[in-house]
Every structure is written in structure tokens, then in C-alpha cells.
CSV table of C-alpha atoms (C1' of nucleotides) in Angstrom, one decimal:
chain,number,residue,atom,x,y,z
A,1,UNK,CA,51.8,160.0,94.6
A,2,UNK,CA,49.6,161.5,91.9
A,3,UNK,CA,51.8,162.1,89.0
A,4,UNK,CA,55.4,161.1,89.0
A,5,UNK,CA,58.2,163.8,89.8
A,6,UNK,CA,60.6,163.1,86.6
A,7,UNK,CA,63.3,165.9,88.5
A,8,UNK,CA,64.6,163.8,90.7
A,9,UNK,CA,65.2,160.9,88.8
A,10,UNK,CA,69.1,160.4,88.0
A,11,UNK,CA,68.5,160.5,84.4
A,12,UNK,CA,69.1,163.4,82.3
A,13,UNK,CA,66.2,162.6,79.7
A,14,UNK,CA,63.8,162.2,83.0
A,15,UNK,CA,64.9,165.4,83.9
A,16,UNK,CA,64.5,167.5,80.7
A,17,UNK,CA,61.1,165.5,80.6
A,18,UNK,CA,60.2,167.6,83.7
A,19,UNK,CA,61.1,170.8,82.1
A,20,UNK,CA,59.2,170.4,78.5
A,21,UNK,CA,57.9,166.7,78.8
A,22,UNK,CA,53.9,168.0,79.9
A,23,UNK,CA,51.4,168.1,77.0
A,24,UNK,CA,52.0,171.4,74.4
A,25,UNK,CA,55.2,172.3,76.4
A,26,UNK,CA,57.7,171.1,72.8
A,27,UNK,CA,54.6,173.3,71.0
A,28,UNK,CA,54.7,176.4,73.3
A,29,UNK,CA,58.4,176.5,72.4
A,30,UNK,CA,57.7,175.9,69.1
A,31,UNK,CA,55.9,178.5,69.1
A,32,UNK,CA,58.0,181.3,70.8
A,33,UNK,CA,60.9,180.0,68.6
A,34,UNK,CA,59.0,181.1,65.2
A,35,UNK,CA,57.8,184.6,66.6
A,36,UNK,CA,54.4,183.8,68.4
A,37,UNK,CA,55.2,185.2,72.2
A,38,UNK,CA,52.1,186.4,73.0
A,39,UNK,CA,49.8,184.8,75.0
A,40,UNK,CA,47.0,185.9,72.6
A,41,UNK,CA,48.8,184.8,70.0
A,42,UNK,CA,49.6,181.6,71.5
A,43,UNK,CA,46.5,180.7,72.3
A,44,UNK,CA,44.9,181.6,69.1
A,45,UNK,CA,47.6,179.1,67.5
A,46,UNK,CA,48.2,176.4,69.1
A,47,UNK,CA,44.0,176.1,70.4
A,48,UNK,CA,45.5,175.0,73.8
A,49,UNK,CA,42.9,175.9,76.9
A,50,UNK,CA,43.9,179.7,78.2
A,51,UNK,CA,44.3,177.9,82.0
A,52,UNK,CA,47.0,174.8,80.9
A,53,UNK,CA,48.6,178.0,78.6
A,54,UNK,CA,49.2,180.5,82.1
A,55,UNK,CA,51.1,176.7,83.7
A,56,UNK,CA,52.9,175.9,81.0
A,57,UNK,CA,54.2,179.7,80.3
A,58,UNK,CA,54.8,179.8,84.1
A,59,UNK,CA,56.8,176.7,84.3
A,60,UNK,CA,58.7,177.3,81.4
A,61,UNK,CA,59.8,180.7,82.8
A,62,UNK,CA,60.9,178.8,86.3
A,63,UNK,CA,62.6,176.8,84.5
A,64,UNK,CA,64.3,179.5,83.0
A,65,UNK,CA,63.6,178.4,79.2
A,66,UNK,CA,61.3,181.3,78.9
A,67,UNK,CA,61.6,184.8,79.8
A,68,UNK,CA,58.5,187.2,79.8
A,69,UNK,CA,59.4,190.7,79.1
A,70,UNK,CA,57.2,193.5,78.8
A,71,UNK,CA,56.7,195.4,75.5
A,72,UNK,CA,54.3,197.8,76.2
A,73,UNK,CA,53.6,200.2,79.2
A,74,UNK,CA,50.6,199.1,79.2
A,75,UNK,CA,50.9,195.3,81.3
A,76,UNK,CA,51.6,193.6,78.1
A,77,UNK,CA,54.1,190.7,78.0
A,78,UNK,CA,55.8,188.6,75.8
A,79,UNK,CA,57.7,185.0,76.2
A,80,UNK,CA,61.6,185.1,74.8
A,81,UNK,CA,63.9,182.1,74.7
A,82,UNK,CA,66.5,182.3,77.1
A,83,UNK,CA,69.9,181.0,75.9
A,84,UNK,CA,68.8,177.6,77.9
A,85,UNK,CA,66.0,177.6,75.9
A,86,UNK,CA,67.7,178.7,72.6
A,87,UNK,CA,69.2,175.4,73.0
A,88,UNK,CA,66.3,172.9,73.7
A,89,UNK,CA,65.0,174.1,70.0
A,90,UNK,CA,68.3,171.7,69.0
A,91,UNK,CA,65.8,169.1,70.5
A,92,UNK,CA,62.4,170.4,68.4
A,93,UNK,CA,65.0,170.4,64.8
A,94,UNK,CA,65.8,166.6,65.8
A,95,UNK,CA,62.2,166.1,66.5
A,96,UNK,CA,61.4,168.0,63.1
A,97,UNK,CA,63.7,165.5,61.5
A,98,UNK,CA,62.3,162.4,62.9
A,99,UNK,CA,58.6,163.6,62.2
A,100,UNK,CA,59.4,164.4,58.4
A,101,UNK,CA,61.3,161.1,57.5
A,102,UNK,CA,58.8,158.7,59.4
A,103,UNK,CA,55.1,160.5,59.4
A,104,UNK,CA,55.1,163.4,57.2
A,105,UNK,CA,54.1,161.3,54.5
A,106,UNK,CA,52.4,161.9,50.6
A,107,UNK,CA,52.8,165.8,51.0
A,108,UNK,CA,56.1,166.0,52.4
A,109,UNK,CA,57.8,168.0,55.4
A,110,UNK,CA,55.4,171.2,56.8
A,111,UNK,CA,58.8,173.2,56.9
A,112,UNK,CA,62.2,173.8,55.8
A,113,UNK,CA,65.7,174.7,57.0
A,114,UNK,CA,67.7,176.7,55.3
A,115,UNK,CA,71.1,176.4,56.8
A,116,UNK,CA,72.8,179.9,57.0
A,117,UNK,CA,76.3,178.8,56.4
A,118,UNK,CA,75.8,177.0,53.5
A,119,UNK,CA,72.1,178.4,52.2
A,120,UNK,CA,71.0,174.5,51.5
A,121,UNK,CA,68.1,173.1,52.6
A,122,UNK,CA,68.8,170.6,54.9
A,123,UNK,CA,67.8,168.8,58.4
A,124,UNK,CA,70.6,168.6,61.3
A,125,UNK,CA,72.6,165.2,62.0
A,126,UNK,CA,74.0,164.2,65.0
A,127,UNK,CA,77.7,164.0,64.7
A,128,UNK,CA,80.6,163.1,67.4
A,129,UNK,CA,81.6,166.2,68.9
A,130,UNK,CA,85.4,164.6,68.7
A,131,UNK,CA,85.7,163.3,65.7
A,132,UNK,CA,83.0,164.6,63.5
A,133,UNK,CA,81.2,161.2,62.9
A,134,UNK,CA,77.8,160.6,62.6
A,135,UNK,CA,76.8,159.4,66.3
A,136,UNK,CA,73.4,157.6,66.4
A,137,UNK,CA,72.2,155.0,68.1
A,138,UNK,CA,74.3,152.3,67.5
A,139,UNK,CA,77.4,153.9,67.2
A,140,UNK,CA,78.0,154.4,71.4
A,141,UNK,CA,78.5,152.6,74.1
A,142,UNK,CA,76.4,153.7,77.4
A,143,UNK,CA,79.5,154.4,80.6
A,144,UNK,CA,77.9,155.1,84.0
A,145,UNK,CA,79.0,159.1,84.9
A,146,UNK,CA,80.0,160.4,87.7
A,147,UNK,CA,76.3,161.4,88.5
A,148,UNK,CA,75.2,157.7,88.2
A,149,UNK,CA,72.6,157.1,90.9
A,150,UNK,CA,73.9,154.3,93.6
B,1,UNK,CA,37.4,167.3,72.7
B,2,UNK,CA,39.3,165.7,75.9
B,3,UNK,CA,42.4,165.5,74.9
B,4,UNK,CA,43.7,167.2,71.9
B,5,UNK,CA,44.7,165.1,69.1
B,6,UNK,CA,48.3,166.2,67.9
B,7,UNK,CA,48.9,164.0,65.3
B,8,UNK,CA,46.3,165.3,62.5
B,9,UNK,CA,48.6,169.5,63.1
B,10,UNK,CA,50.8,169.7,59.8
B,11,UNK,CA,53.6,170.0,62.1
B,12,UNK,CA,55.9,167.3,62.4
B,13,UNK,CA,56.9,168.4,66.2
B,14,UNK,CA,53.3,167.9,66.9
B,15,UNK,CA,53.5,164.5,64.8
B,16,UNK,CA,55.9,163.0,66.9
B,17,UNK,CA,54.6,163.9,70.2
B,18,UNK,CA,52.0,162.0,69.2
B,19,UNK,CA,54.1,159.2,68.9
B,20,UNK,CA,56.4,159.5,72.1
B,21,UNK,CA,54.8,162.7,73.9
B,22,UNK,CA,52.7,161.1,76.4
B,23,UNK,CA,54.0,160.8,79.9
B,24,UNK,CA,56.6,157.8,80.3
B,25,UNK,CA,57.2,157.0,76.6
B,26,UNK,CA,60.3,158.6,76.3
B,27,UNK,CA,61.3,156.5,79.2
B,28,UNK,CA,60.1,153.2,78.3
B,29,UNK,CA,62.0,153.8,75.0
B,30,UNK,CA,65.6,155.1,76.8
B,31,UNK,CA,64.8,151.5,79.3
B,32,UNK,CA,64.3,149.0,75.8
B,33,UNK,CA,67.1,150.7,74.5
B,34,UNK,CA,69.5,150.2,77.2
B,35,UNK,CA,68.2,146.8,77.2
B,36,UNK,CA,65.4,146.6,79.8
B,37,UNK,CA,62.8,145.5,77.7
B,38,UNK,CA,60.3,143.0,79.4
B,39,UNK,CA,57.2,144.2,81.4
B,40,UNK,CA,58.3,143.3,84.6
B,41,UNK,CA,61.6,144.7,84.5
B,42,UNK,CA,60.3,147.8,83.1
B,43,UNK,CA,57.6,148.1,85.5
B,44,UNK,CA,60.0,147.5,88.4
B,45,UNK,CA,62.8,150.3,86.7
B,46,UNK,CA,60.5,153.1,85.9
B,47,UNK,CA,57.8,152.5,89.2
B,48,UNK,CA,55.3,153.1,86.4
B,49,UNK,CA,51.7,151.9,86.8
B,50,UNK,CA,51.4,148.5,85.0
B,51,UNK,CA,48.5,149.9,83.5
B,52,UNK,CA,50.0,152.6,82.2
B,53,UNK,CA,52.6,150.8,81.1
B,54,UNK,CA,50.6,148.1,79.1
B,55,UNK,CA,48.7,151.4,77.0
B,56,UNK,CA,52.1,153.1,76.6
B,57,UNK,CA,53.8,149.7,75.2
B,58,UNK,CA,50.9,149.0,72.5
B,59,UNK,CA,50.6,152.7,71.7
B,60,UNK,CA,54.5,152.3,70.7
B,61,UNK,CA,54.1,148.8,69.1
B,62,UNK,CA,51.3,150.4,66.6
B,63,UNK,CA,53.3,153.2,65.9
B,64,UNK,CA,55.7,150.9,64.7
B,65,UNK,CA,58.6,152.5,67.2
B,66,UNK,CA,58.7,148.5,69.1
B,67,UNK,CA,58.2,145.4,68.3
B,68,UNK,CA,56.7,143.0,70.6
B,69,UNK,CA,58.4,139.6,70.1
B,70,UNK,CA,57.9,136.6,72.3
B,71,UNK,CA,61.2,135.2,73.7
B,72,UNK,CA,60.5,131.5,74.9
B,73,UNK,CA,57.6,129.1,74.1
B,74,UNK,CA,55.5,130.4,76.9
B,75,UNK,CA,53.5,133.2,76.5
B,76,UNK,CA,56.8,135.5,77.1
B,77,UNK,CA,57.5,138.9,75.2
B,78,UNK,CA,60.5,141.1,74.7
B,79,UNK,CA,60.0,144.8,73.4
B,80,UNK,CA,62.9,145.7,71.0
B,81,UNK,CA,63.2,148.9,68.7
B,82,UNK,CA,62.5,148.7,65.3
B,83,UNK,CA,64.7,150.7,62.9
B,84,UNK,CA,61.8,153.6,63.2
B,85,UNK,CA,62.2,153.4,67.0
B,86,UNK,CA,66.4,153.4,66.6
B,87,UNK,CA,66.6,156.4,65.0
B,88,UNK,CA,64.0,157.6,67.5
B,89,UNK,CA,66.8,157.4,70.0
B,90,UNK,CA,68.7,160.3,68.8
B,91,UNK,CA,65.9,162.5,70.5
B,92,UNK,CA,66.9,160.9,73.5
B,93,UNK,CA,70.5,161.4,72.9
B,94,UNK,CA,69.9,165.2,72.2
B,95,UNK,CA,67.7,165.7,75.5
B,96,UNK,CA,71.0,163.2,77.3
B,97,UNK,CA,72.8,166.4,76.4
B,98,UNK,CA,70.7,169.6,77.5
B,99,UNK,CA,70.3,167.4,80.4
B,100,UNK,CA,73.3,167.1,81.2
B,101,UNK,CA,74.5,170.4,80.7
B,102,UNK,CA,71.8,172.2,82.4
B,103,UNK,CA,70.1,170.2,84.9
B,104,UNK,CA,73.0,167.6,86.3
B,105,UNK,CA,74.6,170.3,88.4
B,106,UNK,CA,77.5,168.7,90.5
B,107,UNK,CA,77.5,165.7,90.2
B,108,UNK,CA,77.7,165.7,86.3
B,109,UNK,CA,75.8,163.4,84.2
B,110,UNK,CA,75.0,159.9,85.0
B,111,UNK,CA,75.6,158.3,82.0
B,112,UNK,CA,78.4,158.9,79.2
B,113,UNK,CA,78.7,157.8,75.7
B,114,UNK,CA,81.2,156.3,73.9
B,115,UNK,CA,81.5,156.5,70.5
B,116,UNK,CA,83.2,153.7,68.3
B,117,UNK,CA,84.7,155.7,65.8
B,118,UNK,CA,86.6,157.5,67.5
B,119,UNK,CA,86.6,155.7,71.2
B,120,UNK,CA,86.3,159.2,73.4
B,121,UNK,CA,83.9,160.2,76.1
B,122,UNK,CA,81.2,162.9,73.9
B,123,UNK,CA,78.0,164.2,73.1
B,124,UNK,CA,76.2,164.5,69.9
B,125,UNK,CA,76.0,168.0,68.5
B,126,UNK,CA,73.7,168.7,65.6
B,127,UNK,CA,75.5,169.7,62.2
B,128,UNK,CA,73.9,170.4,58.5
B,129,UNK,CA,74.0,167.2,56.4
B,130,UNK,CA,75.4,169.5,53.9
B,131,UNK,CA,78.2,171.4,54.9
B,132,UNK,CA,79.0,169.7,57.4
B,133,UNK,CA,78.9,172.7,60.0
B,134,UNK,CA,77.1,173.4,63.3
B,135,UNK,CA,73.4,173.7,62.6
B,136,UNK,CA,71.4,175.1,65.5
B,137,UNK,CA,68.5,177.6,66.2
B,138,UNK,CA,69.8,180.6,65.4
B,139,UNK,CA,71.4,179.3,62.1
B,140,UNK,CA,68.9,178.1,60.0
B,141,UNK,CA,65.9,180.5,58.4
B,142,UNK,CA,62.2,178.5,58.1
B,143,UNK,CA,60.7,178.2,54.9
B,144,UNK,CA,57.1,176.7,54.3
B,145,UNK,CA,57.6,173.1,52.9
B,146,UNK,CA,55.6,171.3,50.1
B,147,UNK,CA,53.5,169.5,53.4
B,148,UNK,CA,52.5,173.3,55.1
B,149,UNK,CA,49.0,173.7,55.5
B,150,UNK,CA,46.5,176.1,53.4
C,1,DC,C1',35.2,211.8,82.3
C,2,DA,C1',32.3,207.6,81.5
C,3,DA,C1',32.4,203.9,78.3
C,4,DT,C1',34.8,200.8,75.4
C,5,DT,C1',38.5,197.9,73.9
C,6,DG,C1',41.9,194.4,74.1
C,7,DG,C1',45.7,191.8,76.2
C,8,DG,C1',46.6,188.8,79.8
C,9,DG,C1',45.2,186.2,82.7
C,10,DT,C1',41.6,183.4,86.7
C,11,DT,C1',37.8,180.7,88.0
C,12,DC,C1',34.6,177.1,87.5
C,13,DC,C1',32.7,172.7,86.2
C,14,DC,C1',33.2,168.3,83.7
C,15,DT,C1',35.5,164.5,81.8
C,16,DG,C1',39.4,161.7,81.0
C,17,DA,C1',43.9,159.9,82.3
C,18,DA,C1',47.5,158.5,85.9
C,19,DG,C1',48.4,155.9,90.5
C,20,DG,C1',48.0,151.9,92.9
C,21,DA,C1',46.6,147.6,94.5
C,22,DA,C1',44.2,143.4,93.7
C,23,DC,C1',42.9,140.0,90.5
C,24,DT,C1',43.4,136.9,86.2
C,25,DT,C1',45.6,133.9,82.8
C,26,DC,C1',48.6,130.6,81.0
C,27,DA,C1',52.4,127.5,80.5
C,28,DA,C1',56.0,125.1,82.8
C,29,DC,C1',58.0,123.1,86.8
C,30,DT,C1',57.7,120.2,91.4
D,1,DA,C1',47.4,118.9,91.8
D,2,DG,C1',49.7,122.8,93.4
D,3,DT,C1',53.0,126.5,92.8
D,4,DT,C1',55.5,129.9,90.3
D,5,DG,C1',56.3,133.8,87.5
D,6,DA,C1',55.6,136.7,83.4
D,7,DA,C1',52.3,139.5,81.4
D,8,DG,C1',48.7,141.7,81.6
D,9,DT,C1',43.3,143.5,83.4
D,10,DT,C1',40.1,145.5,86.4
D,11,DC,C1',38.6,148.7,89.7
D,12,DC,C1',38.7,152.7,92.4
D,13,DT,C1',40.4,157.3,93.6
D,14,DT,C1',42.6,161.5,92.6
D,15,DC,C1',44.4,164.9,89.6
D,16,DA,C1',45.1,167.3,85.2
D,17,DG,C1',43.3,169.0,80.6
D,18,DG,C1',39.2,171.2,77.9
D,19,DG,C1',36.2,174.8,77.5
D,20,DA,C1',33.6,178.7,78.6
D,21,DA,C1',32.7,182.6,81.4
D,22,DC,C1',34.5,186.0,84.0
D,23,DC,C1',37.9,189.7,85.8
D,24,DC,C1',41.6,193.4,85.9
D,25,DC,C1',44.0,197.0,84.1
D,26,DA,C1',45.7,200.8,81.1
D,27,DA,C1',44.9,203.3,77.1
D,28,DT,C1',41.8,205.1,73.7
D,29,DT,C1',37.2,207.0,72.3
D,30,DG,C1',33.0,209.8,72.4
DNA sequence: CAATTGGGGTTCCCTGAAGGAACTTCAACT
DNA sequence: AGTTGAAGTTCCTTCAGGGAACCCCAATTG
């Protein structure tokens, strides 16, 4: 085997890993998700090699995070988050969140949230979606599911 | 350059792929968590190169994320999360979730939480430590923070 | 209407990282 | 003294990322 398949496993964090886990793939989306779709554009930002761009762009559209959509006749394109891919950027806020409180340091968080409904600046927190608790770490217990390998 | 450096972007995305971004790290940390957390057992859970292991394990004990600890009087060590590496875990508790909703398919997901609060079956969802409401992609505005670059 | 421009890729070579198996070390047990 | 078992290390092979050069196509320009 040359490098591990993550789909397969019965894990669900093995198997998002095999839709965003390669190298720049969380950035890519970053990207798209703050208005930088183009491959141009992409490339230009992020400094990533124009060949690992085309896989990555290509993956994340087979995976159906992505959509590219032309906006030009001419054959111009541009990447779109799909509504599955709307909802990995839940995954780059937490990420965002992590990243400020723990390495961010002296000069503080890069960016900001403003929170629509309530106009504060703010980061998310993960709460129970029964009771409304926070729900962290060491506030569950780990059940095997009915997709629970063996 | 071989391999680009992420952790010197002003991007805390970036920043924290630089901590748990390289392949397997995300799930050595879901294994300690669970409680798998010695070299052999991890090695024989994930299939992982014991090479690859080894770097990923020091890379996350200089990070600060684990903590190696010996567990007996012979040269024996346990890897355990620090309080950085615990709060780490709600990344893996958000990507649990996409997971589970988009890639388990039939079977459903293969692991469940229980929360203590409240003692149901749920998953986390990410509300505004404000107001207390849902606090996705499409509900916050990005505003250049006191860390942004030039 | 030939030449230019620019977006969106492909192709190529080089180096570095992942896989995998064999080997090493060290303390305790037999 | 020999064996065991955890915890790595070493070595070799293959594959993926970096980087630069090249290609294709449609519209604009001269």
C-alpha cells in the first residue's frame, strides 16, 4: 500500500480526513469560503504548486464540497461551496478558534467573527444539540453506533 | 522549499494544521483520546508505520497537544492529552459530525455521544458564545483582527 | 486577420515523506 | 543466561509535493 485509504475506515473523522485531510485542502476551502475561487487567484494566495492545486480542486469537487461553475464564456471557472461544503467551514471556525486561543499569540487572532444575530464579536462553542450545554471533551460518553465496524 | 511551512501564515487555520495537519495526527489524537494511548496499541489500531508514528507522537508532544508519561518503572510510556490537546478534541467532535451526516450512509455512524448533562444520544452544534444562537458560515461577517498581516 | 493576452490548467524533473520490514535497546521475569 | 515485550530506529522502495516551463483556448488588439 502506498499511502493509506482513510474512506474505508469505520470512523467518521478517518473519513472526513479523506475528503479535506491532504495538505492545503482546510486552506483551499478557506479560501473559496472568503471569496478567492479562482484558480488564479488561488494560487497566487495560498503559493500552493499550480499541479497539487488542479488535485486538490478536483477532489474537492468529487467529493462534492466544491462546485466549479463557469462565469465567463470564455472557459473560465470558478470553485463554489456546495451546501456539503458550506458546512465543513463549521470545521475551519472551530479550527479558527483553537488556533487563536492556543498559537495566535503576542498579536492576537488574524480575524474576526461578527455574529449576524447578535452583531458581537465572538468565536463559536460547541453546545449539546438537546439541551443547549456546552459539549466538549469531557462532557460525553463514546456509545458504539449502529455503523460500528465488527 | 519541500514542504511548505504553514505555521509562520497569519492564519490560525494554517496554525493549526501545522499542529495536527499532517497525515495520521488527527487519528493518533481520536485513539489517545478514546484511551488507546501506548505505541503498540496505537501502531496495531491505526496499521500506521511505526516510523511514522514515532515522528507524529514527538511532533504532538512538542506542540504541547500530549504528554509522554512513563507508566511503570521500566522504560514504559503512555501518551495522554494535555488540556491544549482536550480542547483539541472538539475538532474531532465537529468532523464526528459532518462525518456522520455525510459520509456514513446506511449504516449510520459508528460511534455516538452521550452527553452528561443531559444523558441523550447528540452531536455538537456550534453556537455564538454570546447570544447563545447557532453560529455557522453563513452567519458571521470576517473582520481583519489585531494579529492580520500588513 | 495575425499577434497578443490571460485564465486555467499539464508536463517534467527533483527531493522529501510514507510504507514496510528488520533490527536494536533495555528492564524485568524464568 | 536466556527470553519476553514495549518502544523505538534503521534502511530501502515508492509515491506525493515543489517549482518551473509549457500548452490550449477564446477574446481583444493592431
Amino acid at each position: 500500500m502506498q499511502r493509506t485509504d482513510f474512506g474505508k475506515m469505520a470512523c467518521s473523522i478517518a473519513r472526513t480526513l479523506d475528503v479535506i485531510g491532504e495538505p492545503w485542502s482546510p486552506l483551499v476551502l478557506r479560501d473559496v469560503w472568503v471569496g478567492v475561487t479562482r484558480f488564479e487567484q488561488l494560487q497566487a494566495d495560498l503559493g500552493i504548486s499550480r499541479k497539487v492545486l488542479t488535485e486538490r480542486l478536483n477532489h474537492l469537487v468529487e467529493q462534492g464540497v466544491l462546485e466549479r461553475r463557469p462565469y465567463d464564456r470564455r472557459p473560465r471557472y470558478e470553485y463554489v461551496l456546495t451546501e456539503k461544503g458550506t458546512e465543513l467551514v463549521d470545521l475551519l471556525m472551530v479550527m479558527t478558534g483553537w488556533g487563536d486561543k492556543w498559537l495566535a499569540g503576542e498579536a492576537g487572532p488574524p480575524v474576526l467573527y461578527r455574529h449576524h444575530a447578535c452583531g458581537e464579536i465572538g468565536n463559536p462553542e460547541l453546545r449539546c444539540t438537546h439541551c443547549g450545554n456546552p459539549m466538549h471533551a469531557t462532557d460525553v460518553d463514546l456509545l458504539p453506533g449502529p455503523g460500528a465496524a465488527g
